[in-house]
Structures are given as structure tokens and as C-alpha cells.
Amino acid sequence: MSLIKKFMTVGAATLGSRIFGFARETLMAAALGTGPMADVFYAAFRFPNLFRRLFAEGAFNAAFVPLFSKEIEAHGMDGAKRFSEEVFGVLFSVLLLITIVMELSMPLLVRFIIAPGFADDADKFELTVRLAAVMFPYLMCMSLTAMLSGMLNSLHHFFAAAVAPIFLNLVMIAALFYALYTGAEPVQTAWYLSWSVLVAGLLQMLVVYLGVRHAGMRIGFKWPKITPNVKRLLVLAVPAAITGGVTQINLVIGQAIASGKEGAIAALQYADRIYQLPLGVVGVAVGVVLLPELARALKGGNADEASAIQNRSIEFVLFLTLPAAVGLFVLSDDIIRVLYERGAFTAENTAIVGGILAWYGLGLPGFVMIKALQPGFYAREDTRSPMRYTGVSVAVNSLLSIALFPFLFERGIAIAEAVAGLLNTLQLGTTLVRRGHLKPDWPLISRALRLLVSALCMGGVLLAIGPAFAPYLASGAPFLHKVAALFAEIGIAMLVYFGLAFAIGGIDLAMLRKNLRRRAK
């Protein structure tokens, strides 16, 4: 299967998950708007979600996949199975200990980390603690799911791991439908959602476990033991866990600062959900596929092939994220109005969330490029350099958020996150180039400039046609008119961008066809 086909396989599954995620957020907006219960639920959910990223996705995509691939190459499937069981025993034990400690410490965590701004409201504070306690075991489920997903990715079975997140959205949608159908109060709705998160975690773990068995590997539980392989995994995973969760770390910092203003946490979450669509579809696909591909090329001593793979991956990222960034910036209010403005979500909420989304959109290429550049370090078993750059990024994000929030409120937090993401990208890219691990070729440079020109021209067209569509996208316009007008704007934007990109050589159509037909050796 070609590199682009692998991107498309993972991207398609992730797209399905993000579409259901949109449906979930639309129901959330209708049920809770940006009111206090929305703030409480998102604050409580952010914490287990942060630890999922820190201890699961980042660590295992970075550390587990290269070591697991090495075991397959050196000792076959039996050696890989033995290594997986060793890791599973240690991971389960560590997660169980973390869960117990966090459950006992939840009041302190909410007061000082999750939502310091809730401390003055006793009811809000207590409910956040209780909801977070219900959802925190989700961390165990998702961390074990991430390990099983890493096994699947190393075995080149990408779909099951990519499709598993859909179940979180499906279960939460079912909970929201039930709440809306029964006319549940906001507090009761928040409880339904919290329990649905835990149920979904169990379902996701089951899906990837069945995928691993289908791929021909069965693993059992072994008493935890720190073997040399496990020790090497821990050495790589600790900095990788911090690095992999940089976006979530920045979001938690933003949430802690935003908790001082009612509705700010929910507003950030609604905007976050929109830009997570291209970030997930492109970024996750590239990050998941690129790491094992680079590891394979480097193990074979093919440094030039590894550089070429990374160049083409960066092209793919720019091809899809540059127009998405411009589109989100120009159409932010229209997108929010169509997706969310109903029920408890007002026109005032649209203006606030739209302003956040515009800045998230500008930061999108940087956020996704991080996913395309980090595997260049991880495939060489260097997890410390990205961790250092993450530290700088987090520091910049924190300082900018604190400085901008008093003046720009939620929008200031979005600006800080976008700047921090761009800085992280520059640090990763310049280091790879300086070390000779990434050699930008002329096709990459030339096409990147042409794609940028195409995206900017598309933005100019959208600004020009905006007044003609404005009456159909006004707050009081019929819903179907708004949907039709938004789709028309997006359709015109796609025609302009893709037509211009192909016409001026931003993307090589012949090479694209060749890559779609080519199969891996």
C-alpha cells in the first residue's frame, strides 16, 4: 500500500470519528450552550483526556512502535508477543496506581490545576470533582487502547485503531439524545455524559483488542517486571509522553486561565472541536503512518528514502492544511453559526467562538506540521529533543495566555496556542535540517510556495463573495438557507484552490496518481 493510501485509510477513519464528534458537539451546544454545566463537564473531562495524551498516544506512538518493530525484525512474532506482554503488565500496574492516587487527590487537582477559577463557587467546584472522579478511569482504558493501537500500526493494520474513537462519540451522542428526550436538567445531563465517557473507554479498548487478535497476535497478562526492553521503553516514553501531549498541555493551561470567566472554557472547547477535524484527519494520519515508515527505512539503512518520505509527507500536510487554515479564518463565524447557533447557543456565543476559531485556524498548519516532524526524531529513538522544544512552547504559551487574557479574553488564549505551535514547528524543523535528517528538496519548496499562493487567492475570493452570501447566513435566516450558503462558499473555495493548485503546479497530478497505484515492497 502506498504512503498516500495509508494516509487516506487512517484519515478516512479519523474523518468518520470527527463527523460524529461534530454531531456530539452540536447536541452539547443545544443542551448546555456555554453555560456553567458545559464549563463543569469540559473542565472535568479535560483532565483524563490530558493524561490519555501524556501517558498513551504520545508515549506509545513515539517509543513503543520503533521497539515493537525492532522485536518483530529481530525475534519474529513470538519475540514481539513476549515484549508486548511485558509492557502490558507494567503499564496496567502503573495506570492502576496513578488512577488510585488521582482519585484520592481530585479535590486538590480541581482547585489548583483543572479549574482554579471554580474554587469560589462551592457547587460548581464539588460537581467538577465528582464528574472528574467518574471519568478518570477512562485514562486506564485509553492508555491500554493506545498500546494495542501501537501494535496494530506496527503490523500495518491501521483501520481498527483509527476507527475506535468513533465509539466515544456514539456513546456520548446516545447519552445526549436520552437527556434531550427526557428533558433532563443540565446537571443530570452532565452526569449522563460522564458515565458515557467511561462506557466508551471500555468499548474502544475492546475494539482494538479484537483488532490485535484479528492481526494474529494474542497477549496475556504477566506480572510486572522491569526487563531491559521495558527499561528502554520507559527511557524513551517519559520525554515522549510530555512531548506528545503538548497540545493538551497548552489547552489545560488555557483552561486554567479561562476558568476565571464564565463560559470561556466551553467556548474554547467548541472552537477546538472544529479545528480538530483537519488536525485529526491530516495530523493523526500522518503521525500514525509516518513513524513506522521512517523506522523501516532507517533500519534498512536508507537515509535518503527516509528524507524523501518526510518531504512528501510535509507536502501532503501543506496541500490540505493551508486551504483549511485560510478557510477557517475567513469563514469562522459562518461555520459556528451553522453548526452551533440554536437552543442555548446564541448569536453572542457565535461571535465569541468564531473569533477563537479564526486564530485556531491560522495556527492549524503549525499544529499539523508538528505531527509530520516529530517522527523524524522518534524513528531515531531521540525523544529528548522534542521534549525540550515542548518545554519552550509551553512556557511561551503560558506567558502569552496570561498577558493576553485580561485584554482579549478567550481569543488571547487561542492566539497564544497558535504562536506556541508555530514556534514548536520551527524548532523541530530547523533541528532536523541542521542534523541532515531532513533535506528539503526543490519540489517541496516550490510546491509549498505555490500552495500558499493558491490558498491566499482562495481567501481573497471568499472575502469578495462574502457580502453576497451574508443575508443567507444571518442569525435569523432559515437553517436550510444557512447550510446551503455555507456549502456554496466551501464549494467555491475548493474549486478555486484545487483548480489553481493543479494549474500552477502546487501538486503533481501524475505523481499523485502514481502514488495511489503504487504498492509497498
Tab-separated table of N, CA and C in Angstrom, residues 294 297-298 300-309 380 436-437 439:
chain	number	residue	atom	x	y	z
A	294	LEU	N	9.213	5.614	8.525
A	294	LEU	CA	10.563	6.129	8.737
A	294	LEU	C	11.434	5.106	9.468
A	297	ALA	N	12.584	2.485	6.992
A	297	ALA	CA	13.614	2.971	6.076
A	297	ALA	C	14.966	3.112	6.786
A	298	LEU	N	14.952	3.626	8.015
A	298	LEU	CA	16.204	3.822	8.736
A	298	LEU	C	16.833	2.506	9.173
A	300	GLY	N	16.703	-0.141	7.528
A	300	GLY	CA	17.303	-0.695	6.316
A	300	GLY	C	18.492	0.108	5.823
A	301	GLY	N	18.859	1.157	6.555
A	301	GLY	CA	19.995	1.986	6.166
A	301	GLY	C	19.716	2.923	5.016
A	302	ASN	N	18.428	3.214	4.757
A	302	ASN	CA	18.041	4.060	3.620
A	302	ASN	C	17.723	5.476	4.101
A	303	ALA	N	18.757	6.239	4.446
A	303	ALA	CA	18.556	7.598	4.955
A	303	ALA	C	17.925	8.505	3.905
A	304	ASP	N	18.332	8.350	2.629
A	304	ASP	CA	17.764	9.190	1.567
A	304	ASP	C	16.276	8.898	1.387
A	305	GLU	N	15.909	7.612	1.487
A	305	GLU	CA	14.493	7.255	1.373
A	305	GLU	C	13.693	7.858	2.525
A	306	ALA	N	14.272	7.827	3.736
A	306	ALA	CA	13.596	8.415	4.894
A	306	ALA	C	13.367	9.904	4.692
A	307	SER	N	14.381	10.614	4.176
A	307	SER	CA	14.231	12.045	3.926
A	307	SER	C	13.166	12.309	2.872
A	308	ALA	N	13.151	11.485	1.821
A	308	ALA	CA	12.149	11.647	0.761
A	308	ALA	C	10.746	11.408	1.299
A	309	ILE	N	10.587	10.379	2.149
A	309	ILE	CA	9.280	10.095	2.747
A	309	ILE	C	8.801	11.294	3.560
A	380	ARG	N	14.450	7.742	15.155
A	380	ARG	CA	15.877	7.624	15.512
A	380	ARG	C	16.061	7.478	17.022
A	436	GLY	N	20.907	17.180	9.258
A	436	GLY	CA	20.943	16.455	7.995
A	436	GLY	C	19.916	15.351	7.901
A	437	HIS	N	18.980	15.290	8.843
A	437	HIS	CA	17.944	14.263	8.832
A	437	HIS	C	16.774	14.638	7.930
A	439	LYS	N	16.184	16.925	4.435
A	439	LYS	CA	16.807	17.711	3.367
A	439	LYS	C	15.702	18.194	2.429
